XYZ file of C-alpha atoms in Angstrom:
483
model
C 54.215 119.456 96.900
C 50.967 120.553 95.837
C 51.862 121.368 92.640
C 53.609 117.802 92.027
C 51.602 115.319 89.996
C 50.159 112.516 92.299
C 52.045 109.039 92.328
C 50.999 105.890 93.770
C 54.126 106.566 96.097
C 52.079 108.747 97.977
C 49.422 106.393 98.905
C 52.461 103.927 99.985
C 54.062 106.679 102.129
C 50.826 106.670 103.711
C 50.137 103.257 104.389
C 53.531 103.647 106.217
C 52.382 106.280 108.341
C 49.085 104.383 108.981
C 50.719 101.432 110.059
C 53.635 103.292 112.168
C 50.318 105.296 113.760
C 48.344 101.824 114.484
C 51.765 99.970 115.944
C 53.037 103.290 117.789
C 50.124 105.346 118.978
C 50.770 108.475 117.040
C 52.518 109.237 113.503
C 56.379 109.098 112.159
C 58.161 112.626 113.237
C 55.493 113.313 115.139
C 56.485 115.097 119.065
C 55.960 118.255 120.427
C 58.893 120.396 119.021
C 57.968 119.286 115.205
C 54.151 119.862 116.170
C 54.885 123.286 117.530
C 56.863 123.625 113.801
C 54.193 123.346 111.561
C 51.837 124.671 113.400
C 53.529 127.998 113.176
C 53.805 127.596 109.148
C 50.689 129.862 107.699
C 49.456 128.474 104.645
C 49.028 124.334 103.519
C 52.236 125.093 101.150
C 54.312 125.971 103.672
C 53.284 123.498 106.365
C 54.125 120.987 103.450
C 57.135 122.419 102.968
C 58.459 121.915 106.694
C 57.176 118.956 107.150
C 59.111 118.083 104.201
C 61.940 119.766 105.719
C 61.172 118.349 109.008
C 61.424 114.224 107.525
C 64.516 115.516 105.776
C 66.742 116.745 108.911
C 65.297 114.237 111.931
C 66.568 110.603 112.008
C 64.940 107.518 110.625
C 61.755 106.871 113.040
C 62.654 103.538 114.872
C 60.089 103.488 117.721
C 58.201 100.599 115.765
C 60.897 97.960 115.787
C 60.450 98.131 119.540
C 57.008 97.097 119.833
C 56.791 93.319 120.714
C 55.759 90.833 118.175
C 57.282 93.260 115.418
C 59.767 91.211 113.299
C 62.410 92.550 111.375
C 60.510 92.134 107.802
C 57.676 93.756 109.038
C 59.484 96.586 110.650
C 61.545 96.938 106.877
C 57.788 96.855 104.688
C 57.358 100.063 106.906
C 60.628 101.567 106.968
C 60.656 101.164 103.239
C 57.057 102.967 102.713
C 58.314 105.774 104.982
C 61.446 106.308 102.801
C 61.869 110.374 102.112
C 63.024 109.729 98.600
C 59.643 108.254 96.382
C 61.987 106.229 94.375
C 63.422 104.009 97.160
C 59.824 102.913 98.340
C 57.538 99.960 96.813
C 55.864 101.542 93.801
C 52.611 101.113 95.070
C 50.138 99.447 97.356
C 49.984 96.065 95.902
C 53.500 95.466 95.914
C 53.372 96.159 99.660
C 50.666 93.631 99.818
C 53.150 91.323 98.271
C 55.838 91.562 100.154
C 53.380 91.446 103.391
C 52.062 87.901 102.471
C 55.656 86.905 101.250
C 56.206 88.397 104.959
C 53.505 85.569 106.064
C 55.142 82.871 103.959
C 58.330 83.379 105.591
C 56.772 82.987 108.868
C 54.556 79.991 108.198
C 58.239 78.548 106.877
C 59.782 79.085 109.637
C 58.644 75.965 112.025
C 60.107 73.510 109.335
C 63.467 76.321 108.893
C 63.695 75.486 112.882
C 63.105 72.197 112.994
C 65.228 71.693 110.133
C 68.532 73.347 111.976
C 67.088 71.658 115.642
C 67.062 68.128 113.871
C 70.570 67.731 113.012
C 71.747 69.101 116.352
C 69.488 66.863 118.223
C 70.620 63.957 116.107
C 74.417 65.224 116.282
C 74.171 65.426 120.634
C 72.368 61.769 120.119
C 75.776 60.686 118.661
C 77.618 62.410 120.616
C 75.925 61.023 123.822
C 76.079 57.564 122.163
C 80.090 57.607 121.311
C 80.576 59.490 124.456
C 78.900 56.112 126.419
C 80.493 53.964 123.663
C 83.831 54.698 123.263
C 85.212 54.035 126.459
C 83.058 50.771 126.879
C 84.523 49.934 123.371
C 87.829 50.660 124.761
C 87.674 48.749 128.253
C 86.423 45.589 126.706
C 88.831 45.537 124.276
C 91.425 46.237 126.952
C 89.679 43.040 128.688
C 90.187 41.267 126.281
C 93.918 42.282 125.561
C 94.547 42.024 129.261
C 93.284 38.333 128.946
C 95.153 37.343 126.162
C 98.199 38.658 127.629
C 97.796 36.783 130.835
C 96.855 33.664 129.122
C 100.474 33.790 126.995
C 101.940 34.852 130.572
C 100.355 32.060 131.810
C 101.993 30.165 129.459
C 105.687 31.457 129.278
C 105.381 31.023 133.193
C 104.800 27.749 132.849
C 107.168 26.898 130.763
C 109.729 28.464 132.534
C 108.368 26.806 135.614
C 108.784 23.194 134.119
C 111.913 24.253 132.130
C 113.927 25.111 135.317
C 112.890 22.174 137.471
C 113.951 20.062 134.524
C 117.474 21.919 134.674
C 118.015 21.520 138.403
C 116.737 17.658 137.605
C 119.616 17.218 135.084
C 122.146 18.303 136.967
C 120.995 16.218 140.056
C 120.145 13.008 138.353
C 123.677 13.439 136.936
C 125.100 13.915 140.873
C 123.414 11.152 141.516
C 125.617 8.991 138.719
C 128.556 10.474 139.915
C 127.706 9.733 143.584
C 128.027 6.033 143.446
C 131.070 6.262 141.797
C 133.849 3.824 143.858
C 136.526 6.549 143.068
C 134.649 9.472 144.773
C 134.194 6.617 147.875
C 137.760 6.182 148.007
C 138.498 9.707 148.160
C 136.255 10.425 150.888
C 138.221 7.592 152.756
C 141.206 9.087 151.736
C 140.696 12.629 153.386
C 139.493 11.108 156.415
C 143.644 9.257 157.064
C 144.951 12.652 155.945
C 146.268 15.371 157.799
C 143.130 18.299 157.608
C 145.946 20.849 156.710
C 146.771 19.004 153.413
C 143.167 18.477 152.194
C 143.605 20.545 149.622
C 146.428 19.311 148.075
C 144.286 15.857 147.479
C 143.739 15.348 143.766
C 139.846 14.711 143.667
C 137.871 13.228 140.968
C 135.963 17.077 140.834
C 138.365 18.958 138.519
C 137.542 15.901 135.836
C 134.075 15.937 136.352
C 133.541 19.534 136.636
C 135.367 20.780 133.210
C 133.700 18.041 131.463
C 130.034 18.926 132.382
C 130.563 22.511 132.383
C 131.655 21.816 128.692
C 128.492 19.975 127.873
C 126.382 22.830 129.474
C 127.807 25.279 127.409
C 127.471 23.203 123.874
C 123.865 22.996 125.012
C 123.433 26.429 125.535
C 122.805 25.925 129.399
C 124.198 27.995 131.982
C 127.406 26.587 133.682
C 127.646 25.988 137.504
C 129.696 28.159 139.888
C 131.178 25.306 141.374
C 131.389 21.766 143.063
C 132.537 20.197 146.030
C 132.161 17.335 148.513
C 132.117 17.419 152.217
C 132.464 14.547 154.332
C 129.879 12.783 156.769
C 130.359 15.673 159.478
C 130.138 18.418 156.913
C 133.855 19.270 156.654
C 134.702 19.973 152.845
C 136.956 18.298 151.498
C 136.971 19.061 148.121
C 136.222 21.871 145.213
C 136.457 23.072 142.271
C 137.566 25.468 141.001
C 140.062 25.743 144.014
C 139.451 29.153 146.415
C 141.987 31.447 146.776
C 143.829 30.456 149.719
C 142.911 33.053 151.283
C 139.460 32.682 150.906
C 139.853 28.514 151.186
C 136.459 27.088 152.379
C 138.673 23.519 152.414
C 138.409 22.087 155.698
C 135.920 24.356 157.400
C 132.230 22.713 158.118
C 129.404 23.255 156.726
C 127.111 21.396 158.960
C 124.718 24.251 159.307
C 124.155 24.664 155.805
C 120.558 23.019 154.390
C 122.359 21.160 151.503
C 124.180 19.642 153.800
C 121.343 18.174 156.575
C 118.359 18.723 153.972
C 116.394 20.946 156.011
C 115.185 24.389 155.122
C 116.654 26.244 157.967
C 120.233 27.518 157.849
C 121.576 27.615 160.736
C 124.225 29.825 162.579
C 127.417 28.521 161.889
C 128.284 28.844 165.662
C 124.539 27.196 166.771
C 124.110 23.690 164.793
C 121.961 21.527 166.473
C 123.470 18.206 168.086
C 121.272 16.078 166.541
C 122.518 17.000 162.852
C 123.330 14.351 160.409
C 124.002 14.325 156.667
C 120.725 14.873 153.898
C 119.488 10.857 152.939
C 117.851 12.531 149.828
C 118.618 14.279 146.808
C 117.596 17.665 146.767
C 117.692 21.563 146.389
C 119.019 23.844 149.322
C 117.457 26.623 150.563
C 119.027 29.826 148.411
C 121.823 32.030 150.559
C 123.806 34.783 149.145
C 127.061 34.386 146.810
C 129.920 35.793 149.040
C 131.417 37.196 145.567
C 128.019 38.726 143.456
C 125.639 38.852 146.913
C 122.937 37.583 144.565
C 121.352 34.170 145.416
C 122.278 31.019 144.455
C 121.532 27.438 145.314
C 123.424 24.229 145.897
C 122.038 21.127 144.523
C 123.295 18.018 147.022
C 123.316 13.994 146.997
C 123.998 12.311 149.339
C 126.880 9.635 148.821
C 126.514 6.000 150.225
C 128.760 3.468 151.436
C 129.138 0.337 149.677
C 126.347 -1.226 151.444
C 124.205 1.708 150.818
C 123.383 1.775 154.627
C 125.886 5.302 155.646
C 125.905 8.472 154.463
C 129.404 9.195 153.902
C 129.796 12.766 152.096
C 127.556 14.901 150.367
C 128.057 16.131 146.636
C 127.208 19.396 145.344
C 127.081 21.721 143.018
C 125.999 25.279 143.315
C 124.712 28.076 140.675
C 123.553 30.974 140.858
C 120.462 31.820 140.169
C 120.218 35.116 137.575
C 122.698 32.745 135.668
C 119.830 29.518 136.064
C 117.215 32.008 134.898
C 119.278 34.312 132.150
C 118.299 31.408 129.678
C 114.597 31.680 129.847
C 114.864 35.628 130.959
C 116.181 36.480 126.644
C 113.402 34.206 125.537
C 110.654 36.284 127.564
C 112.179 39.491 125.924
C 112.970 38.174 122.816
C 116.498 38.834 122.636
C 118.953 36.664 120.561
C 122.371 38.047 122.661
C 123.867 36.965 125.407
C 122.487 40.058 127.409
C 119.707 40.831 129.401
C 117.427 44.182 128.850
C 117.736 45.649 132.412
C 114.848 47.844 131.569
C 112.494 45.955 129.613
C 108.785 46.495 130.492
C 108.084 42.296 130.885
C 110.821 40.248 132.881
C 110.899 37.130 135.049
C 111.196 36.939 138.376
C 111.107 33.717 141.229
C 109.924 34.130 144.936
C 110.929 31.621 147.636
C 107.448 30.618 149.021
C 107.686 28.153 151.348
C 107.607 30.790 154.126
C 104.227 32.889 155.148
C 105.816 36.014 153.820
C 107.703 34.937 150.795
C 110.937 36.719 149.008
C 112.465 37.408 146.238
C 115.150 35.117 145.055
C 115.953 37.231 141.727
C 114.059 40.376 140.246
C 115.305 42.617 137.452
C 116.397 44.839 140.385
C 118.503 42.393 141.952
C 121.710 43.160 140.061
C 125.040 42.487 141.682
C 125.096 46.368 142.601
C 121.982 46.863 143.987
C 122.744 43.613 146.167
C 126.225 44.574 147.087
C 124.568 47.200 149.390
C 121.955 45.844 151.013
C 122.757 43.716 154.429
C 121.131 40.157 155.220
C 118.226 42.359 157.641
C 117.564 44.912 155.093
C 117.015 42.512 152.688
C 114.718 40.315 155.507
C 112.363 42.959 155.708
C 112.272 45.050 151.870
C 112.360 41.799 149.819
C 109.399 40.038 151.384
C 105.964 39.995 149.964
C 103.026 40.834 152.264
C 100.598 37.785 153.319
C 97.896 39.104 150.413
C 100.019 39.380 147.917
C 101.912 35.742 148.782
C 97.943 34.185 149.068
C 97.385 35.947 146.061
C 100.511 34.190 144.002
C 99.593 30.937 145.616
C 96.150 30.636 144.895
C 95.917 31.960 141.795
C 97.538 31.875 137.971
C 98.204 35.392 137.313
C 96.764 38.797 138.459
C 96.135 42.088 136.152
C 96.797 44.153 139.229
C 100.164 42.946 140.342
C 102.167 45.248 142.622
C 106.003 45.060 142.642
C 107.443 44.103 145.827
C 111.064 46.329 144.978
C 108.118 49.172 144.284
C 106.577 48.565 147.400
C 109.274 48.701 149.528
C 110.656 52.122 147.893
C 113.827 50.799 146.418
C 112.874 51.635 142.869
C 110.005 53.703 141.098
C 110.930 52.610 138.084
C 108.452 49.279 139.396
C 105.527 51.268 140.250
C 101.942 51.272 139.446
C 100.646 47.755 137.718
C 101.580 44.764 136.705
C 100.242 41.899 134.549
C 101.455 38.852 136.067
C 101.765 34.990 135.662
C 102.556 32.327 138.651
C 103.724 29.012 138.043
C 104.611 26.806 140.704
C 108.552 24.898 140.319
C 108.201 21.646 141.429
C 110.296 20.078 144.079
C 111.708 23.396 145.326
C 109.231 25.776 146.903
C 109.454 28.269 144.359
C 106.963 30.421 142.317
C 107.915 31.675 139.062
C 106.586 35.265 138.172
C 105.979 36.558 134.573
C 105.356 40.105 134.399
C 104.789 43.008 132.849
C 104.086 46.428 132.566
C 99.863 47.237 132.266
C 100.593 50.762 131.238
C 102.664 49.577 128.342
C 100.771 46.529 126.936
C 97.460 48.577 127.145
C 99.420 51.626 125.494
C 98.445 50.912 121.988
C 94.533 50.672 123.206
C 95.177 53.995 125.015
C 96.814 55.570 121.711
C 93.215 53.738 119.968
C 90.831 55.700 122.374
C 92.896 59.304 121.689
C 92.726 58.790 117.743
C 89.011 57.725 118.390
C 88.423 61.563 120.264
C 90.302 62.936 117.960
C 87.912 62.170 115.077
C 85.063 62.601 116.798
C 85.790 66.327 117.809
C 87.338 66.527 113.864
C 83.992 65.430 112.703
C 81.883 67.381 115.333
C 83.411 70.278 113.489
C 82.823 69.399 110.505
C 79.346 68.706 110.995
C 78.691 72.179 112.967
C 80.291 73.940 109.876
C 78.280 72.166 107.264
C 75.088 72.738 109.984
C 75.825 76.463 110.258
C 75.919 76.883 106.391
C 73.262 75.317 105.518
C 71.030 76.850 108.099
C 72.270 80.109 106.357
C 71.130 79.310 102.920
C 67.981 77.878 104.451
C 67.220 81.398 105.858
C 68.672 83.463 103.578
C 66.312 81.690 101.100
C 63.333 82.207 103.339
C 63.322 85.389 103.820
């Protein structure tokens, strides 16, 4: 307006155009159609006038904000000098001057305003890497050292168990062994031998006595009682036990010649194929386990043998069976901690007791082995699921426990319920060939370690959170106060 009175807003708007013109190559609004525009307008007024017109109708020149190296503070200074309306631009030159080296502050700034949002992230991934390798070591070694204490009070209990059921089966043969030399059970022996075979079991032996009296005692003591006794005679024919079978069940007068507590040997024989040469046990001793005719779990027999008078015959053996989930039920609700009379079925750490005196030994008892499970298996089936493969049987033998103990009832598909791993302790029973076996479940004693390393994640990603919130904020402010 040439009439207007000049304003230091003027020289800014120029300035604007100047720098657009240097950054650009040619001036704001300028192209062919607005050229051709004013151009055609006659005097200065009037080409004033549309170019006026001209700024006020055509967008916002941008072009600038494309050239490389052209921030966004610079490309404001000159959008804000180019303004149509004189009030919204700086007042004058110096104040663009101003906010041009406040522009070049800003800049200079922002090296540190990088480094200082690039250092916590670079410290943050640092921790991260470092709990990310730490963590799990943390974890495993403290699982090592779980896993060892565990085995070492596995160790123990196995032990323990170990010595505590030799010392059983010792009691009740060193108290055979009284009984054995007793003239009375002598005389009775004689007795049988000038009576009729068919009338055997009307003979009033000296068992009954003995029997309810012990089986009293073990049950004040909190022992478990014996299934029976008997007595057979120096060619294995019983003639004795108690309690008395049903008749028709009687075992009274049938031999037992093939049967190791009888001749002391390992083997049992078929009771249709006994060796010739077979002659009454000379020592005191533990029979080879066979299966209980009424729960088809194992049991044993302990045996003495009983002497003439001159201690040079073997005239009868003495014996006394039990089974063996009842010899074991004593020390089985100590390892679970149970003050009842029953036994956890599915507890996560159990006892169990292999017959090892074979290459491949089996199971004797297991938590598996319940009267049910038995009751369906048959004498082969049980030949080839219940036996442990050579490794694992050099494995028990040669060493006192394992923290990668496979199941045998697992192994042989019987029940999943045993899979995966085991912790497990080995403790030899003296005097019988047995190993017993503490175990229990890896998954569940390293559970609360598991839990441990979740919780640990947990917080980590919680606080990596955090920290990224706290990070973005303050980066905000940082900038926002820079520029």
């Amino acid at each position: 307006d040439l009439q207007a009175i000049p304003d230091a807003r003027w020289d800014v708007y120029a300035l604007g155009a100047l720098l657009y013109h240097t950054l650009c190559g040619h001036a704001p609004y300028r192209n062919d159609q607005s050229e051709s525009v004013i151009r055609g307008a006659g005097s200065l007024s009037e080409r004033l006038s549309a170019y006026q017109n001209l700024i006020e109708i055509s967008p916002r020149p941008g072009e600038h904000r494309k050239i490389p190296g052209v921030d966004r503070h610079l490309a404001e200074i000159i959008d804000r000098c180019l303004e149509p309306d004189p009030h919204l631009r700086f007042p004058n030159a110096q104040a663009v001057l101003d906010e041009l080296e406040q522009r070049d502050q800003a800049r200079a700034k922002r090296p540190l305003t990088i480094l200082g949002f690039l250092g916590p992230i670079l410290f943050l991934l640092a921790m991260s890497w470092i709990a990310r390798s730490a963590i799990p070591d943390v974890v495993e070694a403290s699982n090592s050292d779980l896993i060892n204490g565990l085995l070492a009070g596995d160790e123990v209990t196995a032990n323990v168990m170990a010595h505590g059921v030799e010392s059983d089966l010792l009691s009740r043969q060193d108290e055979l062994e009284k009984l054995a030399d007793e003239a009375q059970l002598r005389d009775f022996i004689r007795l049988s031998a000038e009576t009729p075979r068919e009338t055997w079991r009307d003979l009033k032996s000296p068992l009954e006595q003995w029997y309810e009296t012990r089986q009293e005692r073990l049950q004040n003591a909190d022992r478990s009682r014996d299934r029976s006794w008997f007595l057979t005679n120096g060619v294995g024919d019983q003639i004795a036990r108690f309690p008395l079978p049903l008749e028709a069940d009687d075992t009274i007068g049938k031999n037992f010649a093939w049967r190791s507590y009888f001749h002391g040997g390992v083997e049992e024989y078929s009771r249709d194929a006994i060796p010739n040469d077979i002659h009454p046990r000379t020592e005191p001793g533990i029979s080879t386990a066979f299966r209980s005719d009424v729960t088809h779990q194992y049991m044993v027999a302990i045996a003495v043998p009983v002497w003439d008078e001159e201690h040079q015959n073997v005239i009868g053996i003495l014996s006394r069976t039990i089974d063996l989930p009842d010899l074991l039920a004593p020390w089985e609700r100590r390892v679970q901690g149970n003050t009842t009379n029953e036994i956890n079925h599915d507890a996560d750490r159990f006892l169990s007791l292999v017959d090892a005196r074979e290459e491949r030994g089996f199971l004797l008892d297991h938590h598996w082995m319940t009267r049910e499970a038995m009751q369906g298996m048959t004498d082969a089936e049980i030949d080839e699921k219940l036996r442990f493969s050579k490794e694992t049987m050099d494995e028990i033998r040669n060493s006192s426990s394992s923290a990668n103990f496979h199941d045998p009832i697992a192994a042989a598909g019987l029940d999943s319920q045993y899979s995966g791993e085991w912790l497990a302790a080995f403790a030899p029973v003296k005097q019988t060939g047995w190993i017993a076996i503490v175990q229990e479940s890896r998954a569940q004693a390293l559970a609360p370690f598991n839990a441990l390393h979740s919780v640990f994640w947990q917080y980590g990603v919680a606080t990596l959170v955090v920290f990224s919130l706290m990070l973005g904020i303050l980066w905000y402010l940082i900038h926002r106060a820079s520029t």
